[in-house]
């Protein structure tokens, strides 16, 4: 046998061992739905198409493995209040932050079936009979405050 054939057989054997030893991801990558349009082509869209996309709800969607079936199941959409903003730029700032935060939590082991109250975020476990406190990460709160300030300032300029 040629040395190339032996090498290919060894690689083939290693590939099959690697595939079977990898653990499957428990979730799909969170994605942003932007009203049915490709936002990378936003500037090529007409104003009417842009307004139609902005009039629709945008949201983050992802799938997580269902413990009973072992298959990925679509989780509820996450809107995060970002649809109140009326420009693409404002919405993307919020949705990108939300998507990155969700992906971080999923990587840390968040299971939406067993941790629906986000107790994973808490340093100390809550005492019995107390409701969990959900803390908004500072960067998200800061971005929302900045956007609201800019929107209010622009409204004041146009209302004069």
PDB file of C-alpha atoms in Angstrom:
ATOM      1  CA  UNK A   1       0.000   0.000   0.000  1.00  0.00           C
ATOM      2  CA  UNK A   2       1.094   3.503  -0.668  1.00  0.00           C
ATOM      3  CA  UNK A   3       1.868   5.791   2.229  1.00  0.00           C
ATOM      4  CA  UNK A   4      -0.843   8.243   1.099  1.00  0.00           C
ATOM      5  CA  UNK A   5      -3.521   5.544   1.345  1.00  0.00           C
ATOM      6  CA  UNK A   6      -2.355   4.617   4.852  1.00  0.00           C
ATOM      7  CA  UNK A   7      -2.412   8.274   5.870  1.00  0.00           C
ATOM      8  CA  UNK A   8      -5.941   8.729   4.478  1.00  0.00           C
ATOM      9  CA  UNK A   9      -7.163   5.658   6.355  1.00  0.00           C
ATOM     10  CA  UNK A  10      -5.700   6.972   9.610  1.00  0.00           C
ATOM     11  CA  UNK A  11      -7.266  10.407   9.069  1.00  0.00           C
ATOM     12  CA  UNK A  12     -10.608   8.773   8.233  1.00  0.00           C
ATOM     13  CA  UNK A  13     -10.470   6.745  11.436  1.00  0.00           C
ATOM     14  CA  UNK A  14      -9.593   9.833  13.518  1.00  0.00           C
ATOM     15  CA  UNK A  15     -12.430  11.844  11.978  1.00  0.00           C
ATOM     16  CA  UNK A  16     -14.999   9.223  12.948  1.00  0.00           C
ATOM     17  CA  UNK A  17     -13.663   9.053  16.491  1.00  0.00           C
ATOM     18  CA  UNK A  18     -13.797  12.838  16.807  1.00  0.00           C
ATOM     19  CA  UNK A  19     -17.359  13.092  15.501  1.00  0.00           C
ATOM     20  CA  UNK A  20     -18.642  10.570  18.017  1.00  0.00           C
ATOM     21  CA  UNK A  21     -16.860  12.110  20.979  1.00  0.00           C
ATOM     22  CA  UNK A  22     -18.106  15.680  20.416  1.00  0.00           C
ATOM     23  CA  UNK A  23     -21.062  16.725  22.530  1.00  0.00           C
ATOM     24  CA  UNK A  24     -23.836  18.468  20.617  1.00  0.00           C
ATOM     25  CA  UNK A  25     -24.699  22.061  21.464  1.00  0.00           C
ATOM     26  CA  UNK A  26     -27.766  22.442  23.598  1.00  0.00           C
ATOM     27  CA  UNK A  27     -28.916  25.551  21.741  1.00  0.00           C
ATOM     28  CA  UNK A  28     -28.822  27.291  18.390  1.00  0.00           C
ATOM     29  CA  UNK A  29     -27.106  30.621  17.919  1.00  0.00           C
ATOM     30  CA  UNK A  30     -29.484  33.457  18.884  1.00  0.00           C
ATOM     31  CA  UNK A  31     -30.431  35.521  15.833  1.00  0.00           C
ATOM     32  CA  UNK A  32     -32.199  38.812  15.277  1.00  0.00           C
ATOM     33  CA  UNK A  33     -35.361  38.898  13.134  1.00  0.00           C
ATOM     34  CA  UNK A  34     -35.505  42.308  11.468  1.00  0.00           C
ATOM     35  CA  UNK A  35     -38.958  42.479   9.951  1.00  0.00           C
ATOM     36  CA  UNK A  36     -38.192  40.127   7.078  1.00  0.00           C
ATOM     37  CA  UNK A  37     -35.513  42.221   5.389  1.00  0.00           C
ATOM     38  CA  UNK A  38     -31.763  41.814   5.101  1.00  0.00           C
ATOM     39  CA  UNK A  39     -30.431  44.794   7.039  1.00  0.00           C
ATOM     40  CA  UNK A  40     -27.040  44.521   5.362  1.00  0.00           C
ATOM     41  CA  UNK A  41     -28.867  45.843   2.273  1.00  0.00           C
ATOM     42  CA  UNK A  42     -30.752  48.536   4.242  1.00  0.00           C
ATOM     43  CA  UNK A  43     -29.451  51.466   2.165  1.00  0.00           C
ATOM     44  CA  UNK A  44     -30.596  49.761  -1.037  1.00  0.00           C
ATOM     45  CA  UNK A  45     -34.174  49.448   0.223  1.00  0.00           C
ATOM     46  CA  UNK A  46     -36.760  52.080  -0.605  1.00  0.00           C
ATOM     47  CA  UNK A  47     -38.080  54.278   2.202  1.00  0.00           C
ATOM     48  CA  UNK A  48     -41.374  52.370   2.001  1.00  0.00           C
ATOM     49  CA  UNK A  49     -39.628  49.009   2.463  1.00  0.00           C
ATOM     50  CA  UNK A  50     -37.611  50.428   5.375  1.00  0.00           C
ATOM     51  CA  UNK A  51     -40.762  51.782   7.036  1.00  0.00           C
ATOM     52  CA  UNK A  52     -42.535  48.454   6.509  1.00  0.00           C
ATOM     53  CA  UNK A  53     -39.655  46.612   8.182  1.00  0.00           C
ATOM     54  CA  UNK A  54     -39.644  49.099  11.074  1.00  0.00           C
ATOM     55  CA  UNK A  55     -43.408  48.783  11.494  1.00  0.00           C
ATOM     56  CA  UNK A  56     -43.029  45.052  12.146  1.00  0.00           C
ATOM     57  CA  UNK A  57     -41.880  43.638  15.464  1.00  0.00           C
ATOM     58  CA  UNK A  58     -38.201  42.758  15.602  1.00  0.00           C
ATOM     59  CA  UNK A  59     -37.075  40.064  18.008  1.00  0.00           C
ATOM     60  CA  UNK A  60     -34.385  37.575  18.980  1.00  0.00           C
ATOM     61  CA  UNK A  61     -35.094  33.923  18.353  1.00  0.00           C
ATOM     62  CA  UNK A  62     -33.224  30.739  19.206  1.00  0.00           C
ATOM     63  CA  UNK A  63     -33.777  27.058  19.861  1.00  0.00           C
ATOM     64  CA  UNK A  64     -32.920  25.002  22.913  1.00  0.00           C
ATOM     65  CA  UNK A  65     -32.791  21.232  23.333  1.00  0.00           C
ATOM     66  CA  UNK A  66     -36.009  19.799  24.740  1.00  0.00           C
ATOM     67  CA  UNK A  67     -35.214  17.351  27.529  1.00  0.00           C
ATOM     68  CA  UNK A  68     -38.062  15.001  26.615  1.00  0.00           C
ATOM     69  CA  UNK A  69     -37.516  14.711  22.851  1.00  0.00           C
ATOM     70  CA  UNK A  70     -33.811  15.523  22.614  1.00  0.00           C
ATOM     71  CA  UNK A  71     -34.547  17.843  19.679  1.00  0.00           C
ATOM     72  CA  UNK A  72     -34.084  21.578  19.384  1.00  0.00           C
ATOM     73  CA  UNK A  73     -37.294  23.422  20.209  1.00  0.00           C
ATOM     74  CA  UNK A  74     -37.986  27.053  19.335  1.00  0.00           C
ATOM     75  CA  UNK A  75     -38.072  29.240  22.437  1.00  0.00           C
ATOM     76  CA  UNK A  76     -40.344  32.300  22.862  1.00  0.00           C
ATOM     77  CA  UNK A  77     -39.289  35.430  20.997  1.00  0.00           C
ATOM     78  CA  UNK A  78     -37.370  38.061  22.972  1.00  0.00           C
ATOM     79  CA  UNK A  79     -38.364  41.641  22.141  1.00  0.00           C
ATOM     80  CA  UNK A  80     -36.906  43.427  25.157  1.00  0.00           C
ATOM     81  CA  UNK A  81     -38.923  46.599  24.569  1.00  0.00           C
ATOM     82  CA  UNK A  82     -36.702  47.582  21.646  1.00  0.00           C
ATOM     83  CA  UNK A  83     -39.595  47.894  19.189  1.00  0.00           C
ATOM     84  CA  UNK A  84     -40.561  51.210  20.780  1.00  0.00           C
ATOM     85  CA  UNK A  85     -37.507  52.706  19.071  1.00  0.00           C
ATOM     86  CA  UNK A  86     -38.259  53.802  15.526  1.00  0.00           C
ATOM     87  CA  UNK A  87     -34.882  53.668  13.777  1.00  0.00           C
ATOM     88  CA  UNK A  88     -32.756  50.773  12.650  1.00  0.00           C
ATOM     89  CA  UNK A  89     -29.718  52.087  14.500  1.00  0.00           C
ATOM     90  CA  UNK A  90     -31.504  52.346  17.854  1.00  0.00           C
ATOM     91  CA  UNK A  91     -33.046  48.900  17.543  1.00  0.00           C
ATOM     92  CA  UNK A  92     -29.791  47.247  16.531  1.00  0.00           C
ATOM     93  CA  UNK A  93     -27.944  48.729  19.504  1.00  0.00           C
ATOM     94  CA  UNK A  94     -30.463  47.137  21.872  1.00  0.00           C
ATOM     95  CA  UNK A  95     -30.879  43.845  20.010  1.00  0.00           C
ATOM     96  CA  UNK A  96     -27.138  43.292  19.563  1.00  0.00           C
ATOM     97  CA  UNK A  97     -26.624  43.794  23.299  1.00  0.00           C
ATOM     98  CA  UNK A  98     -29.530  41.471  24.138  1.00  0.00           C
ATOM     99  CA  UNK A  99     -28.315  38.814  21.700  1.00  0.00           C
ATOM    100  CA  UNK A 100     -24.757  38.935  23.056  1.00  0.00           C
ATOM    101  CA  UNK A 101     -26.042  38.744  26.639  1.00  0.00           C
ATOM    102  CA  UNK A 102     -28.306  35.794  25.825  1.00  0.00           C
ATOM    103  CA  UNK A 103     -25.479  33.967  24.093  1.00  0.00           C
ATOM    104  CA  UNK A 104     -23.226  34.597  27.104  1.00  0.00           C
ATOM    105  CA  UNK A 105     -25.859  33.172  29.460  1.00  0.00           C
ATOM    106  CA  UNK A 106     -26.380  30.122  27.265  1.00  0.00           C
ATOM    107  CA  UNK A 107     -22.634  29.501  27.176  1.00  0.00           C
ATOM    108  CA  UNK A 108     -22.574  29.768  30.991  1.00  0.00           C
ATOM    109  CA  UNK A 109     -25.164  26.988  31.149  1.00  0.00           C
ATOM    110  CA  UNK A 110     -28.524  28.764  31.298  1.00  0.00           C
ATOM    111  CA  UNK A 111     -31.342  26.295  30.723  1.00  0.00           C
ATOM    112  CA  UNK A 112     -34.620  28.100  29.953  1.00  0.00           C
ATOM    113  CA  UNK A 113     -36.600  25.057  31.133  1.00  0.00           C
ATOM    114  CA  UNK A 114     -35.007  24.831  34.574  1.00  0.00           C
ATOM    115  CA  UNK A 115     -33.903  28.480  35.065  1.00  0.00           C
ATOM    116  CA  UNK A 116     -36.833  30.545  33.740  1.00  0.00           C
ATOM    117  CA  UNK A 117     -36.344  33.133  36.494  1.00  0.00           C
ATOM    118  CA  UNK A 118     -32.660  33.673  35.636  1.00  0.00           C
ATOM    119  CA  UNK A 119     -31.371  32.616  39.061  1.00  0.00           C
ATOM    120  CA  UNK A 120     -28.115  31.922  37.228  1.00  0.00           C
ATOM    121  CA  UNK A 121     -27.451  35.679  37.392  1.00  0.00           C
ATOM    122  CA  UNK A 122     -27.698  35.848  41.154  1.00  0.00           C
ATOM    123  CA  UNK A 123     -24.571  35.518  43.279  1.00  0.00           C
ATOM    124  CA  UNK A 124     -26.471  34.287  46.312  1.00  0.00           C
ATOM    125  CA  UNK A 125     -29.472  32.011  46.163  1.00  0.00           C
ATOM    126  CA  UNK A 126     -32.667  33.788  47.220  1.00  0.00           C
ATOM    127  CA  UNK A 127     -34.146  32.986  50.601  1.00  0.00           C
ATOM    128  CA  UNK A 128     -37.228  30.765  50.679  1.00  0.00           C
ATOM    129  CA  UNK A 129     -40.514  32.440  49.709  1.00  0.00           C
ATOM    130  CA  UNK A 130     -38.738  35.403  48.133  1.00  0.00           C
ATOM    131  CA  UNK A 131     -39.047  36.400  44.524  1.00  0.00           C
ATOM    132  CA  UNK A 132     -35.869  36.505  42.454  1.00  0.00           C
ATOM    133  CA  UNK A 133     -34.528  39.877  41.410  1.00  0.00           C
ATOM    134  CA  UNK A 134     -33.548  40.249  37.783  1.00  0.00           C
ATOM    135  CA  UNK A 135     -30.720  42.720  37.418  1.00  0.00           C
ATOM    136  CA  UNK A 136     -30.360  44.477  34.081  1.00  0.00           C
ATOM    137  CA  UNK A 137     -26.678  44.498  33.138  1.00  0.00           C
ATOM    138  CA  UNK A 138     -25.250  48.011  33.371  1.00  0.00           C
ATOM    139  CA  UNK A 139     -24.241  48.229  29.691  1.00  0.00           C
ATOM    140  CA  UNK A 140     -27.846  47.554  28.564  1.00  0.00           C
ATOM    141  CA  UNK A 141     -29.328  50.061  31.011  1.00  0.00           C
ATOM    142  CA  UNK A 142     -26.705  52.610  29.991  1.00  0.00           C
ATOM    143  CA  UNK A 143     -27.428  52.150  26.265  1.00  0.00           C
ATOM    144  CA  UNK A 144     -31.181  52.497  26.834  1.00  0.00           C
ATOM    145  CA  UNK A 145     -30.629  55.696  28.845  1.00  0.00           C
ATOM    146  CA  UNK A 146     -28.400  57.187  26.139  1.00  0.00           C
ATOM    147  CA  UNK A 147     -30.870  56.337  23.377  1.00  0.00           C
ATOM    148  CA  UNK A 148     -33.810  57.750  25.338  1.00  0.00           C
ATOM    149  CA  UNK A 149     -31.839  60.953  25.991  1.00  0.00           C
ATOM    150  CA  UNK A 150     -31.032  61.307  22.263  1.00  0.00           C
ATOM    151  CA  UNK A 151     -34.627  60.620  21.237  1.00  0.00           C
ATOM    152  CA  UNK A 152     -35.944  63.190  23.715  1.00  0.00           C
ATOM    153  CA  UNK A 153     -33.406  65.773  22.529  1.00  0.00           C
ATOM    154  CA  UNK A 154     -34.334  65.218  18.873  1.00  0.00           C
ATOM    155  CA  UNK A 155     -38.062  65.463  19.719  1.00  0.00           C
ATOM    156  CA  UNK A 156     -37.435  68.791  21.472  1.00  0.00           C
ATOM    157  CA  UNK A 157     -35.623  70.143  18.386  1.00  0.00           C
ATOM    158  CA  UNK A 158     -38.410  69.136  15.999  1.00  0.00           C
ATOM    159  CA  UNK A 159     -41.235  70.275  18.285  1.00  0.00           C
ATOM    160  CA  UNK A 160     -39.973  73.873  18.577  1.00  0.00           C
TER     161      UNK A 160
END
